[in-house]
Coordinates of C-alpha atoms in Angstrom, one line a residue:
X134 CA 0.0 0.0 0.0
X135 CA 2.9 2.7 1.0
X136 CA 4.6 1.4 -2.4
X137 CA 1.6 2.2 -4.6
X138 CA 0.9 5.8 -2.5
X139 CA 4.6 6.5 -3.4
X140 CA 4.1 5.5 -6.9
X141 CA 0.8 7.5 -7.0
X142 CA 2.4 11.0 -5.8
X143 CA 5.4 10.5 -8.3
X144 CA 2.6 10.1 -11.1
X145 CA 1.3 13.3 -9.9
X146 CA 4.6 15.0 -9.5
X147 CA 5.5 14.2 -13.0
X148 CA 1.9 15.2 -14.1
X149 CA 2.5 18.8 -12.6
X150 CA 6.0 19.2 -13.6
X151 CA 4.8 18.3 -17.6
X152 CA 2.0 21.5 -17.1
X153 CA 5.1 23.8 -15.6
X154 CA 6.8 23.1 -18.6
X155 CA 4.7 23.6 -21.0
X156 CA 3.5 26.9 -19.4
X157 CA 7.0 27.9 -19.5
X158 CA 7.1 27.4 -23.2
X159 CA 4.2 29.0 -23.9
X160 CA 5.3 31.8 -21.9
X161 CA 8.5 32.1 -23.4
X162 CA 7.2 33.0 -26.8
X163 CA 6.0 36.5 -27.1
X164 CA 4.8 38.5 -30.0
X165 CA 2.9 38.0 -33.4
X166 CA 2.8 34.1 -35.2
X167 CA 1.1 34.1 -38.6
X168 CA -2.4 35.1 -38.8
X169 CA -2.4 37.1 -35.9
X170 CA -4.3 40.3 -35.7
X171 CA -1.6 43.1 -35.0
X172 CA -3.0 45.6 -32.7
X173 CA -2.2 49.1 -33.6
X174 CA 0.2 51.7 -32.2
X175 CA 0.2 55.3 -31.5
X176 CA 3.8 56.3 -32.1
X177 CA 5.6 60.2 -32.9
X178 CA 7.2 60.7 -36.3
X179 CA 10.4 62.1 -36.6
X180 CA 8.1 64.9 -38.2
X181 CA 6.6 65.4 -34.0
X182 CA 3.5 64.2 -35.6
X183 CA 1.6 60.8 -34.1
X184 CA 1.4 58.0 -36.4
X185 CA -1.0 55.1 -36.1
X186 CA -2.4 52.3 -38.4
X187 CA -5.5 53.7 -38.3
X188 CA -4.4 56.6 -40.3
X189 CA -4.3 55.1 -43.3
X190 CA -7.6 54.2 -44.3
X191 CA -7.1 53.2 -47.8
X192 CA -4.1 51.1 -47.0
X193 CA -4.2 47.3 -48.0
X194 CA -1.6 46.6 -45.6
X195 CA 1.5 47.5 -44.3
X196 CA 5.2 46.8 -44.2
X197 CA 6.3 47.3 -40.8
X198 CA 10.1 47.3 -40.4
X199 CA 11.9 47.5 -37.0
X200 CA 14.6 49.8 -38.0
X201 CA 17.6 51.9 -36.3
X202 CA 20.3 54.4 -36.9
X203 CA 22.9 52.3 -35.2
X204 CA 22.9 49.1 -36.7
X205 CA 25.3 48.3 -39.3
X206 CA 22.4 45.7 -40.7
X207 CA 20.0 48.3 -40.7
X208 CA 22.2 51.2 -42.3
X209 CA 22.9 48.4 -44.9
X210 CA 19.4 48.0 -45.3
X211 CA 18.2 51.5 -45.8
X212 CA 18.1 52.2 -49.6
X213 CA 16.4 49.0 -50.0
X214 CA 13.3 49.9 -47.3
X215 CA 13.4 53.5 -49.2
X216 CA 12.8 50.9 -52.7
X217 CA 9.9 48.8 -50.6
X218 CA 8.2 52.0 -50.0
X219 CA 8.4 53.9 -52.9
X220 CA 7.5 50.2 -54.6
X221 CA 4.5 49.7 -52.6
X222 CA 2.7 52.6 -51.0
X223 CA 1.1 53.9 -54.1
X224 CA 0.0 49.9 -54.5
X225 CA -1.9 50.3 -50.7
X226 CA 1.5 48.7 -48.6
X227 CA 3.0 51.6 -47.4
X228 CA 6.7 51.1 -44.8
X229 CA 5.9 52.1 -41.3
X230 CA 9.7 52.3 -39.6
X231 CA 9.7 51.9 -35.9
X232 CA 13.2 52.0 -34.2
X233 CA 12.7 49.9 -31.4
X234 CA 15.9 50.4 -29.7
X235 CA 16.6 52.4 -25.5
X236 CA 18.6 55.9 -26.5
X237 CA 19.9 55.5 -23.0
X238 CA 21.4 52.4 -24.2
X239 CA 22.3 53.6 -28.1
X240 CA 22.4 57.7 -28.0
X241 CA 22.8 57.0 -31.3
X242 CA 19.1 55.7 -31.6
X243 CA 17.5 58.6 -30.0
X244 CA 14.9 60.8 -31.3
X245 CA 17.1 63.5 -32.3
X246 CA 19.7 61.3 -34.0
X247 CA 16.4 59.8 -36.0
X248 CA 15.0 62.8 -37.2
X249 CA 18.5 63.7 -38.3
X250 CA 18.9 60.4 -40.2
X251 CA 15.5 60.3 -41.4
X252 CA 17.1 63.8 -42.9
X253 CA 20.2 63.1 -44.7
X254 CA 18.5 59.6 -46.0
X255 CA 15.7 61.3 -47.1
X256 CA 13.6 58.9 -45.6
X257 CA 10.0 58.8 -47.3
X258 CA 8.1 56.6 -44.9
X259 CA 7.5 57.4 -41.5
X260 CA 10.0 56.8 -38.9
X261 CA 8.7 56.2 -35.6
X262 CA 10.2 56.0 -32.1
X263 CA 8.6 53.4 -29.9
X264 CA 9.3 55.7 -27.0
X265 CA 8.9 53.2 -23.5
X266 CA 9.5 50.5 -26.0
X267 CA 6.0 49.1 -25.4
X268 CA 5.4 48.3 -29.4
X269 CA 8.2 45.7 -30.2
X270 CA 7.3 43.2 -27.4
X271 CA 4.0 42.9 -28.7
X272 CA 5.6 41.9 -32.1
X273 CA 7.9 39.8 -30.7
X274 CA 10.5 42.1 -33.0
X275 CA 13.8 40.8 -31.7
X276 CA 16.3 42.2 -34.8
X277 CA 17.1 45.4 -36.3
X278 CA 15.9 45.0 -39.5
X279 CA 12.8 43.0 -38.7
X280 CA 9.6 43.2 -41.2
X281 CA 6.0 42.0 -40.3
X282 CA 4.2 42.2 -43.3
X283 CA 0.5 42.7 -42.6
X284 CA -2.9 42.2 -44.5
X285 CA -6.2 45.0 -43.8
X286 CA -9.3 42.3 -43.5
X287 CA -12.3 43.4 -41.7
X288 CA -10.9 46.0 -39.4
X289 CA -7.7 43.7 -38.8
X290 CA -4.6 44.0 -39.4
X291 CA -3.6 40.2 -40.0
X292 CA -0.1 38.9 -39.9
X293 CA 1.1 37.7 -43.2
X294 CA 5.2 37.4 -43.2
X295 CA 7.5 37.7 -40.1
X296 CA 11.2 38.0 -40.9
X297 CA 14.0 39.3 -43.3
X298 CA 13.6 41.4 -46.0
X299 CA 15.5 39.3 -48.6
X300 CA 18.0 36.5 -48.2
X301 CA 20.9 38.8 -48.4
X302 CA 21.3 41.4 -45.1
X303 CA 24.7 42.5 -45.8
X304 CA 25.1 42.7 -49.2
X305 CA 22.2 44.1 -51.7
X306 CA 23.9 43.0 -54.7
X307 CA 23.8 39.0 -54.0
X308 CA 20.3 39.1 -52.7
X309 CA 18.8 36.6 -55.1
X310 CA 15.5 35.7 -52.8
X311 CA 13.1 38.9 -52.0
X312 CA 10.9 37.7 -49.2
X313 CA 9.1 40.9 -48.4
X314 CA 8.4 41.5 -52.4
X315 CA 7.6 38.3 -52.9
X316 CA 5.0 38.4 -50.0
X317 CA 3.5 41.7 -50.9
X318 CA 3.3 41.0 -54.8
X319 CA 1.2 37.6 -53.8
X320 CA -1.0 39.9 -51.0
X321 CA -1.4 42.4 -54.4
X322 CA -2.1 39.2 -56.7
X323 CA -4.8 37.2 -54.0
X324 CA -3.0 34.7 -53.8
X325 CA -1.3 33.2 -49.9
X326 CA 2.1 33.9 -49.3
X327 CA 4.4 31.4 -50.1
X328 CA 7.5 31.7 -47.9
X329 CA 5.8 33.2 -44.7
X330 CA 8.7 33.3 -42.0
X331 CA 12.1 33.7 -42.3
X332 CA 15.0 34.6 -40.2
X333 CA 15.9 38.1 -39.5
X334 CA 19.5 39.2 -39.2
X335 CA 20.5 42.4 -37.5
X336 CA 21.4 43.4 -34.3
X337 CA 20.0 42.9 -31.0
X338 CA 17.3 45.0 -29.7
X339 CA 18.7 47.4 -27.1
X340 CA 16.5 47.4 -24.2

């Protein structure tokens, strides 16, 4: 009898370990997974005005890049989210840059520094800071550059590509696979995106 009580509380030991675990998983992953509804943000433009999602109410969707002035990735990646933009916006997927990144941390990355970049770049998407860095979390953003590609469907903003913008971070001229293209043209074309997540490369965010 002692043998099978023993037996019986090591059952339940392991039982309540295994749900421990796996609340620890699920805990562990933050931010947006595919066909997720991306909440929307209220965020000041290196312009002092207040961006939000909302904004843009003949927008199809939006390419949503987490962005910096500090990040050799993201200074590498520049002209090529001034292309996605000037590509896209007039076709309803407009770039929303937020830098993501503590200006206590990276001076570099602080408001001042951004509207000065935003500046010599001539930067013509909006370049938000996510002042209190409440906005990345909620992505799960993780990487200067990192896109989130999202799709307007009945009041929603639905998560349609996580990741890189091509398959080539450092160099422009061997990038021979365009994942945030390739995800927007389908979105344009009704048809499902294809490659849907992808590693992004960058720096760490500084928080």
């Amino acid at each position: 009898m002692k043998t099978f009580k023993i037996l019986t509380l090591l059952a339940l030991v392991v039982v309540v370990s295994a749900f421990a675990a796996n609340a620890v998983v699920k805990s562990a992953k933050s931010g947006y997974s595919i066909g997720d509804d991306a909440t929307d943000f209220y965020l000041r433009n290196v312009d002092n005005s207040m961006v939000s999602l909302k904004d843009y109410e003949n927008a199809k969707g939006f390419i949503i890049i987490f962005t910096c002035n500090t990040c050799p990735f993201s200074i590498a990646n520049e002209d090529r989210i001034i292309a996605l933009d000037k590509k896209y916006k007039s076709l309803g997927y407009p770039v929303i840059a937020i830098n993501p990144n503590d200006p206590h941390i990276k001076p570099g990355d602080s408001f001042k520094s951004m509207q000065q970049r935003a500046r010599e770049k001539g930067f013509t998407f909006p370049y938000l800071f996510d002042d209190g860095q409440e906005v990345y979390p909620k992505y799960g953003a993780t990487k200067t550059p990192h896109v989130y590609v999202t799709q307007k469907k009945q009041g929603k903003n639905i998560v349609k590509y996580i990741g890189a913008i091509d398959n080539n971070t450092r160099n422009a001229g061997a990038v021979t696979e365009r994942y945030v293209e390739d995800a927007v043209d389908a979105l344009l074309a009704g048809k499902s995106v294809q490659v849907t997540e992808t590693k992004a490369i960058g720096c760490s965010i500084k928080s």
